[in-house]
CSV table of N, CA and C in Angstrom, one decimal:
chain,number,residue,atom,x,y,z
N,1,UNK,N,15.8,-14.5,11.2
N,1,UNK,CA,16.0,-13.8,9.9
N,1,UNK,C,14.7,-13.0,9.5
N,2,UNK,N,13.9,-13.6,9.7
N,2,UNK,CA,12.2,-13.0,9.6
N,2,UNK,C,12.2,-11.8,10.3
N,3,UNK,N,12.5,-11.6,11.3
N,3,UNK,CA,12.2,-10.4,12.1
N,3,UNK,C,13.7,-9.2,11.6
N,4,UNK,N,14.6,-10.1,11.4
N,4,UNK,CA,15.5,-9.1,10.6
N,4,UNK,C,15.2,-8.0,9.1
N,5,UNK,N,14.2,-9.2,8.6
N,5,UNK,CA,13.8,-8.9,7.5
N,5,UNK,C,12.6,-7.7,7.6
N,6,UNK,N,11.8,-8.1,8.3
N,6,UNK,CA,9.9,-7.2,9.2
N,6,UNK,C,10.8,-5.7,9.8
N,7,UNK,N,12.2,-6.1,10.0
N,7,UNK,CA,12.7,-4.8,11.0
N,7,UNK,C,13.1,-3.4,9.8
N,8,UNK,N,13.1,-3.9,8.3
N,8,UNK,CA,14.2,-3.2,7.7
N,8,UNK,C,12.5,-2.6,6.7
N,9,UNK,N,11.5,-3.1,6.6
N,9,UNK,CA,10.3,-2.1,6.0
N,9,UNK,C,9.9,-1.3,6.6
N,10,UNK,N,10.5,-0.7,7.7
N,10,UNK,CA,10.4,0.8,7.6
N,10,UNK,C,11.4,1.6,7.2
N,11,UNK,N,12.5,1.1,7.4
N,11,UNK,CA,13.9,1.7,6.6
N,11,UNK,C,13.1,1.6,4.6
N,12,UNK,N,12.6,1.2,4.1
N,12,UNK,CA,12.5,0.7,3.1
N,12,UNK,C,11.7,1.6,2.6
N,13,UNK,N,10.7,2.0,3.5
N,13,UNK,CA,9.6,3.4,3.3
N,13,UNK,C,10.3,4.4,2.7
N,14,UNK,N,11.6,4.8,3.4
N,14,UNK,CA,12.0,6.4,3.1
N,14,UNK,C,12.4,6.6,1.6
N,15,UNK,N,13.4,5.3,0.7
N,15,UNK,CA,13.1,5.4,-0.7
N,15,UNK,C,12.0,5.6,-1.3
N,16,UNK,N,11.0,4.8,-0.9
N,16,UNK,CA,9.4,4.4,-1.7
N,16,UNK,C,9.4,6.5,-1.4
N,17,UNK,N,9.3,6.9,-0.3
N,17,UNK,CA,8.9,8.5,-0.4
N,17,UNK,C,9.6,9.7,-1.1
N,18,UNK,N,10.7,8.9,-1.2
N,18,UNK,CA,11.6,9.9,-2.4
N,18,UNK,C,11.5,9.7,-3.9
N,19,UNK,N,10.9,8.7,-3.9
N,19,UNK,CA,10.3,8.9,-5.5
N,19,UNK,C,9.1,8.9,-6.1
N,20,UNK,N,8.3,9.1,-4.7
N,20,UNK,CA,6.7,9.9,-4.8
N,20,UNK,C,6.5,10.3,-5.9
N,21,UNK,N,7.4,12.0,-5.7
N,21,UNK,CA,7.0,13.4,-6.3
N,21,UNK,C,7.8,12.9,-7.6
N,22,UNK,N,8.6,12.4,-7.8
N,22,UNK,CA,9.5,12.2,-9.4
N,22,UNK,C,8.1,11.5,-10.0
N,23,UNK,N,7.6,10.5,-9.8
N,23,UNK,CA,6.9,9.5,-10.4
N,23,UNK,C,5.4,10.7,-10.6
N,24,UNK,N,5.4,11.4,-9.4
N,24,UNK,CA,3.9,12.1,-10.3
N,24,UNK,C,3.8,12.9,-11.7
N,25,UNK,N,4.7,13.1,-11.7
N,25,UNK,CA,5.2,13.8,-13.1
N,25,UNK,C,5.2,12.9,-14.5
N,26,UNK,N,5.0,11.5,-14.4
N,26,UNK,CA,4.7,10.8,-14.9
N,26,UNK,C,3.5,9.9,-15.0
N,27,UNK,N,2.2,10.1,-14.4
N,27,UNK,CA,1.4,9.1,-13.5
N,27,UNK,C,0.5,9.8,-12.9
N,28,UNK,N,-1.0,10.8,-12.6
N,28,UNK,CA,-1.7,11.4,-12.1
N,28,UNK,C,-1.6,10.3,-11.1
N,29,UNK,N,-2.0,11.3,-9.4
N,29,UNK,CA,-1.6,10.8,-8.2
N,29,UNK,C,-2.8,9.4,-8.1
N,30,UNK,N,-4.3,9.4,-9.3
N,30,UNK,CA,-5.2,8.5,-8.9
N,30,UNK,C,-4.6,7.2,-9.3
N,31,UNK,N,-3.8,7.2,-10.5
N,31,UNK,CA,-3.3,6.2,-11.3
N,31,UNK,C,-1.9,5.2,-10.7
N,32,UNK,N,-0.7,6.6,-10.2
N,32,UNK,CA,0.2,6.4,-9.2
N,32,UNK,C,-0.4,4.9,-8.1
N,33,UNK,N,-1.7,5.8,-7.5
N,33,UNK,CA,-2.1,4.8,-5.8
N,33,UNK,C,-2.6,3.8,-6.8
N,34,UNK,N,-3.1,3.4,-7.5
N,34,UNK,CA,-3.8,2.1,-7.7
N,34,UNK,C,-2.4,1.6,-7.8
N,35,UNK,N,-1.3,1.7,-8.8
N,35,UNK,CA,-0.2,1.1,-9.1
N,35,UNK,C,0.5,0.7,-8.1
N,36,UNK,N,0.7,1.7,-7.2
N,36,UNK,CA,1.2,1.4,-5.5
N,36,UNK,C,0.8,0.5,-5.0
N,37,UNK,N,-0.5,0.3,-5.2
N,37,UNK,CA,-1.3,-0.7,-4.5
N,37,UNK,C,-1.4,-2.3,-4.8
N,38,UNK,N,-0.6,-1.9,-6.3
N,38,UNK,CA,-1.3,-3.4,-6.8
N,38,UNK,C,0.5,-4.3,-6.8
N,39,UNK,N,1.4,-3.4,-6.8
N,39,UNK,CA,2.8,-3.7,-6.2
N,39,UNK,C,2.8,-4.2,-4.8
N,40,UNK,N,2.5,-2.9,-3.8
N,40,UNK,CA,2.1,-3.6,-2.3
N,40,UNK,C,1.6,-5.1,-2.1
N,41,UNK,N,0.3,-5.1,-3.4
N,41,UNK,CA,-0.3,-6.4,-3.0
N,41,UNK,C,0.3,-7.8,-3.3
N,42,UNK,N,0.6,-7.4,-4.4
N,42,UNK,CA,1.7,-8.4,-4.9
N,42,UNK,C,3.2,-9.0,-3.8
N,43,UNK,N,3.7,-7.8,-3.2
N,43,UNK,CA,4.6,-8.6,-2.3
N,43,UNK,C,4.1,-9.2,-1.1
N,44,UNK,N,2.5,-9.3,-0.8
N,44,UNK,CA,1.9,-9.7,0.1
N,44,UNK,C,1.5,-10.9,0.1
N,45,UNK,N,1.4,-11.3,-1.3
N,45,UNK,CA,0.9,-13.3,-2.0
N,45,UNK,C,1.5,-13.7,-1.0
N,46,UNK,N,0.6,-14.7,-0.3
N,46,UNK,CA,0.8,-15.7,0.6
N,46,UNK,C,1.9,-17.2,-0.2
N,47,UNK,N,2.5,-16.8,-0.4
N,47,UNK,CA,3.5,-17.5,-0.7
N,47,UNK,C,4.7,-17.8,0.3
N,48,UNK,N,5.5,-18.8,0.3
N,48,UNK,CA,7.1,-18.1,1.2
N,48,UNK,C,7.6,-17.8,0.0
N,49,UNK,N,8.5,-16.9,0.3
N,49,UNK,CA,9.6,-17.1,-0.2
N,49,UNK,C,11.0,-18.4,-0.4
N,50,UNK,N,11.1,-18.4,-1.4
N,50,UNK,CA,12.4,-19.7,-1.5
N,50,UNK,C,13.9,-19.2,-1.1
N,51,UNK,N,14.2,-18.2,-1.0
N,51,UNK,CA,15.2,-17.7,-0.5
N,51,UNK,C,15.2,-16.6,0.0
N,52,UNK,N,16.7,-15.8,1.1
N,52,UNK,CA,16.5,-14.8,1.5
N,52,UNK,C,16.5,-14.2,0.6
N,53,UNK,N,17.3,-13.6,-0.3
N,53,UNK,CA,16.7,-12.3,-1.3
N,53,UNK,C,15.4,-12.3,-1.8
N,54,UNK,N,14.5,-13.3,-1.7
N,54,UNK,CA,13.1,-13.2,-2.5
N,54,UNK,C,12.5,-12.3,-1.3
N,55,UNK,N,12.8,-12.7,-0.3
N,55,UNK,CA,11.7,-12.4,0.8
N,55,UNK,C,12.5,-11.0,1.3
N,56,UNK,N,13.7,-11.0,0.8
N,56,UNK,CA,14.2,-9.4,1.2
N,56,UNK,C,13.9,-8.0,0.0
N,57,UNK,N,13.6,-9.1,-1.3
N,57,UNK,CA,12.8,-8.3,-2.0
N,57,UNK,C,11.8,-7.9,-2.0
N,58,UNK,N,10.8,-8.7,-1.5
N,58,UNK,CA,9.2,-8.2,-1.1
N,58,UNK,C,9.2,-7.1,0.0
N,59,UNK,N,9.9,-7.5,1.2
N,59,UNK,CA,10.0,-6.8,1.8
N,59,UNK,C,10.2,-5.2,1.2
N,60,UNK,N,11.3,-5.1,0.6
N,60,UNK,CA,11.5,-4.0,0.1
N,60,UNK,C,10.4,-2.8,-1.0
N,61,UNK,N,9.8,-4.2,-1.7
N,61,UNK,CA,8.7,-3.5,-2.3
N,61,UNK,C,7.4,-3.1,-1.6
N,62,UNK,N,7.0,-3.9,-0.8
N,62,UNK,CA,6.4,-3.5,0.6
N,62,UNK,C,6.5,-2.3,1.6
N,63,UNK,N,7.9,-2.2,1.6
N,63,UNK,CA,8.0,-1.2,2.8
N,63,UNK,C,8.0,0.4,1.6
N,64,UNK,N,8.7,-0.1,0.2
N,64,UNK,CA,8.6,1.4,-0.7
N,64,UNK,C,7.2,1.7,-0.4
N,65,UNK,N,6.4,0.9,-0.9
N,65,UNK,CA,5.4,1.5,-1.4
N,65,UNK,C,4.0,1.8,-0.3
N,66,UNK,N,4.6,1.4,0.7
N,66,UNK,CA,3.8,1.9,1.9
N,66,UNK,C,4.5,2.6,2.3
N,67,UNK,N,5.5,3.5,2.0
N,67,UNK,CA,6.4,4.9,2.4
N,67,UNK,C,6.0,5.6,1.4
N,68,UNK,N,5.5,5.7,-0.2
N,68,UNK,CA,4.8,6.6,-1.3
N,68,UNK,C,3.6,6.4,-0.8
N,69,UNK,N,2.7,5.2,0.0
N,69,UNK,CA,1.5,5.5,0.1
N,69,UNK,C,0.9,6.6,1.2
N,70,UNK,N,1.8,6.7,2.0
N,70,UNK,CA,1.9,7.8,3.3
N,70,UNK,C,1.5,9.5,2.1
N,71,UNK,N,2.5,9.7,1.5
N,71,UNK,CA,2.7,10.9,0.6
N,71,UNK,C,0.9,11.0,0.0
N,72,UNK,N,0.7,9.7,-0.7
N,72,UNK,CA,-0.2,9.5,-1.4
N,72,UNK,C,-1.5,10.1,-0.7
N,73,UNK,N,-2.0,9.6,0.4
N,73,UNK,CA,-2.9,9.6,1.0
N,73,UNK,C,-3.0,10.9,1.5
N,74,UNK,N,-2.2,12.0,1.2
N,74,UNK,CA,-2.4,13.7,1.2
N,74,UNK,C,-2.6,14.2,0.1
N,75,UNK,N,-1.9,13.5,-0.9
N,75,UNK,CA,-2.2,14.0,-2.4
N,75,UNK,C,-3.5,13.9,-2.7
N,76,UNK,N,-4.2,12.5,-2.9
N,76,UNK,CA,-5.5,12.8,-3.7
N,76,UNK,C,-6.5,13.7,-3.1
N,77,UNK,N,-6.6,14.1,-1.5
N,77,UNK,CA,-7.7,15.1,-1.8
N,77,UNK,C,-7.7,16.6,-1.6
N,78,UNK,N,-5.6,16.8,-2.0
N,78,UNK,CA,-5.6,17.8,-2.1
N,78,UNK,C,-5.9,18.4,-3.6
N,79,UNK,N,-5.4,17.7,-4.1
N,79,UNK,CA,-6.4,17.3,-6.0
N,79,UNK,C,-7.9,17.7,-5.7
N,80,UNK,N,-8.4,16.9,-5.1
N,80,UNK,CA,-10.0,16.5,-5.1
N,80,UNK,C,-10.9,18.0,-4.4
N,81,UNK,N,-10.1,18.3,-3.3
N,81,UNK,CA,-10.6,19.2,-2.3
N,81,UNK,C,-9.9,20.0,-2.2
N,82,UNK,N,-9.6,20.9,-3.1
N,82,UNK,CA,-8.6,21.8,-2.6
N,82,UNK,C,-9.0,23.4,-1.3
N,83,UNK,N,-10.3,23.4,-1.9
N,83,UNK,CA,-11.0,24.7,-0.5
N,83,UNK,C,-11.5,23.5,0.6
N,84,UNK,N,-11.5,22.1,0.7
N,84,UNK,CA,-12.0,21.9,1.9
N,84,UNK,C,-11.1,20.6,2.5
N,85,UNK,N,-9.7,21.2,2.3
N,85,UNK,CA,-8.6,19.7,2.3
N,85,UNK,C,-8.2,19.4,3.7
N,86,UNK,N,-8.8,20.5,4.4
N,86,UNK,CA,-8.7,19.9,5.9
N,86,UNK,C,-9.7,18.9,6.1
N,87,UNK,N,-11.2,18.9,5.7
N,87,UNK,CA,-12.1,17.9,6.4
N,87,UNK,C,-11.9,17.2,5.4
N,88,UNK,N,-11.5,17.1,4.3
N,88,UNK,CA,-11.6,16.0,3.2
N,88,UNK,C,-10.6,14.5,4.0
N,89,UNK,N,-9.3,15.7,4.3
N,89,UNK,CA,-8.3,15.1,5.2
N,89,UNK,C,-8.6,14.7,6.0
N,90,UNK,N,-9.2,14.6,7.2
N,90,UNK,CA,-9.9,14.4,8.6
N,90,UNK,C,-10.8,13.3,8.1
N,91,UNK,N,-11.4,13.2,7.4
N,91,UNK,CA,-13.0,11.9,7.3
N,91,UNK,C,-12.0,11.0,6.4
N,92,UNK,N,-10.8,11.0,5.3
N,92,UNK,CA,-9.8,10.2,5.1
N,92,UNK,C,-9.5,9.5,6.4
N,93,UNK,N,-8.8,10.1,6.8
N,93,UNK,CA,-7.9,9.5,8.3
N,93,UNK,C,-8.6,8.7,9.5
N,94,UNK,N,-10.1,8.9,9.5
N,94,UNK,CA,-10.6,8.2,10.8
N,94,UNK,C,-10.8,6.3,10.4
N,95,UNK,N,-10.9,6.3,8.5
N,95,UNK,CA,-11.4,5.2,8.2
N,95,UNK,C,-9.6,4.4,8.2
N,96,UNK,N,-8.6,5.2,8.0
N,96,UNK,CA,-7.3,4.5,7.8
N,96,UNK,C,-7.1,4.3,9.2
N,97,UNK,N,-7.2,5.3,9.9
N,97,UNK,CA,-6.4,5.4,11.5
N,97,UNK,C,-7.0,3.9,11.9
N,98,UNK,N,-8.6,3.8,11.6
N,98,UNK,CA,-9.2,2.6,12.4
N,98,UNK,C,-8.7,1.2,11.9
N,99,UNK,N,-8.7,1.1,10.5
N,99,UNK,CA,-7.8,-0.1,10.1
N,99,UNK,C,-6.4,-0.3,10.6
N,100,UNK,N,-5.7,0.5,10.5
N,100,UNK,CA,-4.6,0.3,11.0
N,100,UNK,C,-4.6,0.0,12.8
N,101,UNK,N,-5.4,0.4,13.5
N,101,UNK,CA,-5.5,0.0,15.1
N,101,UNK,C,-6.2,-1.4,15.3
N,102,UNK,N,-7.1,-2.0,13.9
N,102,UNK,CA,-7.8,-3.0,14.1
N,102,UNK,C,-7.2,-4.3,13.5
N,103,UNK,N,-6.2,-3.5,12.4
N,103,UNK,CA,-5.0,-4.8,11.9
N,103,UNK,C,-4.3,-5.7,12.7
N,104,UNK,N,-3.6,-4.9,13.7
N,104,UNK,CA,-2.9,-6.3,15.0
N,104,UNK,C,-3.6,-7.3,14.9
N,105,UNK,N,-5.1,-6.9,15.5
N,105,UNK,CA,-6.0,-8.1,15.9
N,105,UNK,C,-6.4,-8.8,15.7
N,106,UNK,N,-6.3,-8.6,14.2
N,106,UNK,CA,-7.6,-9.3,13.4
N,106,UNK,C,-6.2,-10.5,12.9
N,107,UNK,N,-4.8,-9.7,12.5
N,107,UNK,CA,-4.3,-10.5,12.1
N,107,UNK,C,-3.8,-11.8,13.2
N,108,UNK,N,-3.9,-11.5,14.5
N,108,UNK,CA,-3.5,-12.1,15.0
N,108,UNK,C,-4.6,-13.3,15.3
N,109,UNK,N,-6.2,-12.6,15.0
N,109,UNK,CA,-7.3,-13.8,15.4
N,109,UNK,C,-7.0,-14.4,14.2
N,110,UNK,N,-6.7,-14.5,13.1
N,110,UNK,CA,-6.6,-15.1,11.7
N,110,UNK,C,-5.2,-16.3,11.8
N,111,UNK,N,-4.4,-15.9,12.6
N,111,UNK,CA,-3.6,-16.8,12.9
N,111,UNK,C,-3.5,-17.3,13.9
N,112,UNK,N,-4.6,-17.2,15.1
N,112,UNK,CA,-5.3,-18.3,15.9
N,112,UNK,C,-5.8,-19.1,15.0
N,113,UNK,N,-6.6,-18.7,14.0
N,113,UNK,CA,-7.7,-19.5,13.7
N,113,UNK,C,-7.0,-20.7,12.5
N,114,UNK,N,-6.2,-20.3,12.1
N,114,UNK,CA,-5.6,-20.8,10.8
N,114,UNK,C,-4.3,-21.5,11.2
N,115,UNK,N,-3.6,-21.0,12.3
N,115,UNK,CA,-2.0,-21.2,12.1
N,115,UNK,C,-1.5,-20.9,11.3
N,116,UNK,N,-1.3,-19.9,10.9
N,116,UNK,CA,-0.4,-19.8,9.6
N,116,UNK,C,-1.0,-17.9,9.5
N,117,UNK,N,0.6,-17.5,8.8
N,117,UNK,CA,-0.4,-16.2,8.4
N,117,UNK,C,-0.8,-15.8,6.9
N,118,UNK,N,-0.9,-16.7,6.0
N,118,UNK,CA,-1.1,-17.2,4.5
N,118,UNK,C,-2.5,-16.5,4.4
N,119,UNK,N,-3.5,-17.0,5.4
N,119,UNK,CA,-5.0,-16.3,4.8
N,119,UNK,C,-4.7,-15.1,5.3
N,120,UNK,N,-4.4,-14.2,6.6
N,120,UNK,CA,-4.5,-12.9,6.1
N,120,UNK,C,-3.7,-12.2,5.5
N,121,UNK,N,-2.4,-12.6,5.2
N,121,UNK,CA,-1.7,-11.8,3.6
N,121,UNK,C,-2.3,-12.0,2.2
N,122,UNK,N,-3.2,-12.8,2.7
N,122,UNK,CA,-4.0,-13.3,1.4
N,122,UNK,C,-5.3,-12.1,1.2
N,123,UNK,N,-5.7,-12.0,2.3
N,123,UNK,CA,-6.8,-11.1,2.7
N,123,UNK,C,-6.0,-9.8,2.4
N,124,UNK,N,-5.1,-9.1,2.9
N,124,UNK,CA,-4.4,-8.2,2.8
N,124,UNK,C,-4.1,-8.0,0.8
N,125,UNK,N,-3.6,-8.7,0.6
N,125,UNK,CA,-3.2,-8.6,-1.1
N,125,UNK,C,-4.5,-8.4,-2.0
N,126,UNK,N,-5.8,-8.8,-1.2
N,126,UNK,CA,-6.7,-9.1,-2.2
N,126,UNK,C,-7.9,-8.1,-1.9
N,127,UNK,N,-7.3,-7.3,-0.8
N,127,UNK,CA,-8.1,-6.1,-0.5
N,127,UNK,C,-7.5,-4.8,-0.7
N,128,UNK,N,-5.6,-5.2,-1.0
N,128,UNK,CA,-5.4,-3.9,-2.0
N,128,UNK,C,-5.5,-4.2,-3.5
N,129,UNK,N,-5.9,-5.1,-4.4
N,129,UNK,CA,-6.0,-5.2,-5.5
N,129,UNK,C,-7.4,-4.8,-5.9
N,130,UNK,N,-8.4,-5.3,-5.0
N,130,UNK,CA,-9.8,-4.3,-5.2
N,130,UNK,C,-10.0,-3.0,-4.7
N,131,UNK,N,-8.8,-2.5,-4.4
N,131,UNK,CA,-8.9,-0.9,-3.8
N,131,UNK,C,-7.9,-0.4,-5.0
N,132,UNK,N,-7.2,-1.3,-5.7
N,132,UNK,CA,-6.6,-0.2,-6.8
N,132,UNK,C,-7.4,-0.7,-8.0
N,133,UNK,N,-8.3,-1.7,-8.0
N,133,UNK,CA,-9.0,-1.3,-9.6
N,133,UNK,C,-10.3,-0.8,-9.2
N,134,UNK,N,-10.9,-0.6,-7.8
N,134,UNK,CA,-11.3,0.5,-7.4
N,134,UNK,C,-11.1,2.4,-8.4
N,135,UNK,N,-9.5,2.3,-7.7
N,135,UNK,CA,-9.0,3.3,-8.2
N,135,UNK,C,-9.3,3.8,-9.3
N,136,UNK,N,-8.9,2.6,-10.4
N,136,UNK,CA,-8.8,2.8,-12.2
N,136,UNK,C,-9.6,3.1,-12.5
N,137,UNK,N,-11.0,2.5,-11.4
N,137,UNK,CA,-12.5,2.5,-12.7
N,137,UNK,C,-12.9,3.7,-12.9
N,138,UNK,N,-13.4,3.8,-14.2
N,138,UNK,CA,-13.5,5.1,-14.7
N,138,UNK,C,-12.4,5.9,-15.5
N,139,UNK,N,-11.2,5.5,-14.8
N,139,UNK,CA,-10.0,6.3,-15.7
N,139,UNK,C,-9.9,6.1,-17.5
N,140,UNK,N,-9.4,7.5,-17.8
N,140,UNK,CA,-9.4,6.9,-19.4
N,140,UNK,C,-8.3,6.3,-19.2
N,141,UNK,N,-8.1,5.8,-20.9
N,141,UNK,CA,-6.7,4.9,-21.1
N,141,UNK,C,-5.7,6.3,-21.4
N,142,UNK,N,-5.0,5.9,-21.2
N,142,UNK,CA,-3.5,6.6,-21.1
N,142,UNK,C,-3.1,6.9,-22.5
N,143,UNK,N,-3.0,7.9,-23.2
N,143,UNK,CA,-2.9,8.0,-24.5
N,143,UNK,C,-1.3,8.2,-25.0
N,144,UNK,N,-0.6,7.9,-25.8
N,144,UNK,CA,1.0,7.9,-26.0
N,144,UNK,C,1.2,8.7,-27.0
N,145,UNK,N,1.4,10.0,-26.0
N,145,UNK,CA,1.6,11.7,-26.9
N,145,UNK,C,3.0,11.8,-26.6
């Protein structure tokens, strides 16, 4: 059932990307990724799930929002950089490309080391919750015009 479940977060992406662009219209793209992030992290709590729908729900919030974070990760530094959004783009990508090649590994020495894969979804959830109040710092508050 687990691997049925792990098989369907990439199907799960293509929603999260179709409501990217609606949601920016509500949400500047810095504000959007912390929120992305702090959802992501959240279906990552090292918890189990108590039934299949809990865990077919995380999954799903998981795989959205790592399908808007794809979108995401072009938006901010076309915002940021707009005369230099090729290299802004390029020095983005070598620090993601390498986490993501060094993820297998690490996850898999964490569950040598542990049995269980609890500490690094733990590690994972609590490294996107300081990368989205990352995000916030500095933002003003959101004013209700």
């Amino acid at each position: 059932m687990e691997a049925l479940l792990a098989g369907r977060m990439g199907l799960a992406a293509l929603p999260g990307r179709a409501v990217f662009v609606p949601l920016l219209a509500s949400f500047t793209a810095r504000r959007l990724n912390a929120l992305l992030g702090l959802i992501g992290g959240s279906a990552l709590l090292p918890t189990r799930p108590q039934t299949v729908a809990m865990a077919a729900l995380w999954v799903v919030l998981f795989g959205m929002t790592n399908g808007a974070l794809t979108l995401a990760r072009a938006e901010l530094p076309a915002g940021a950089y707009l005369q230099t959004y090729g290299t802004a783009n390029g020095r983005l990508a070598l620090p993601v490309n390498l986490t993501q090649a060094i993820t297998p590994l690490s996850v898999g020495a964490l569950y040598t080391l542990s049995t269980g894969y609890g500490p690094s979804l733990g590690l994972a959830a609590a490294l996107l919750s300081a990368g989205s109040r990352l995000a916030l710092r500095g933002l003003p508050a959101r004013s209700a015009s």
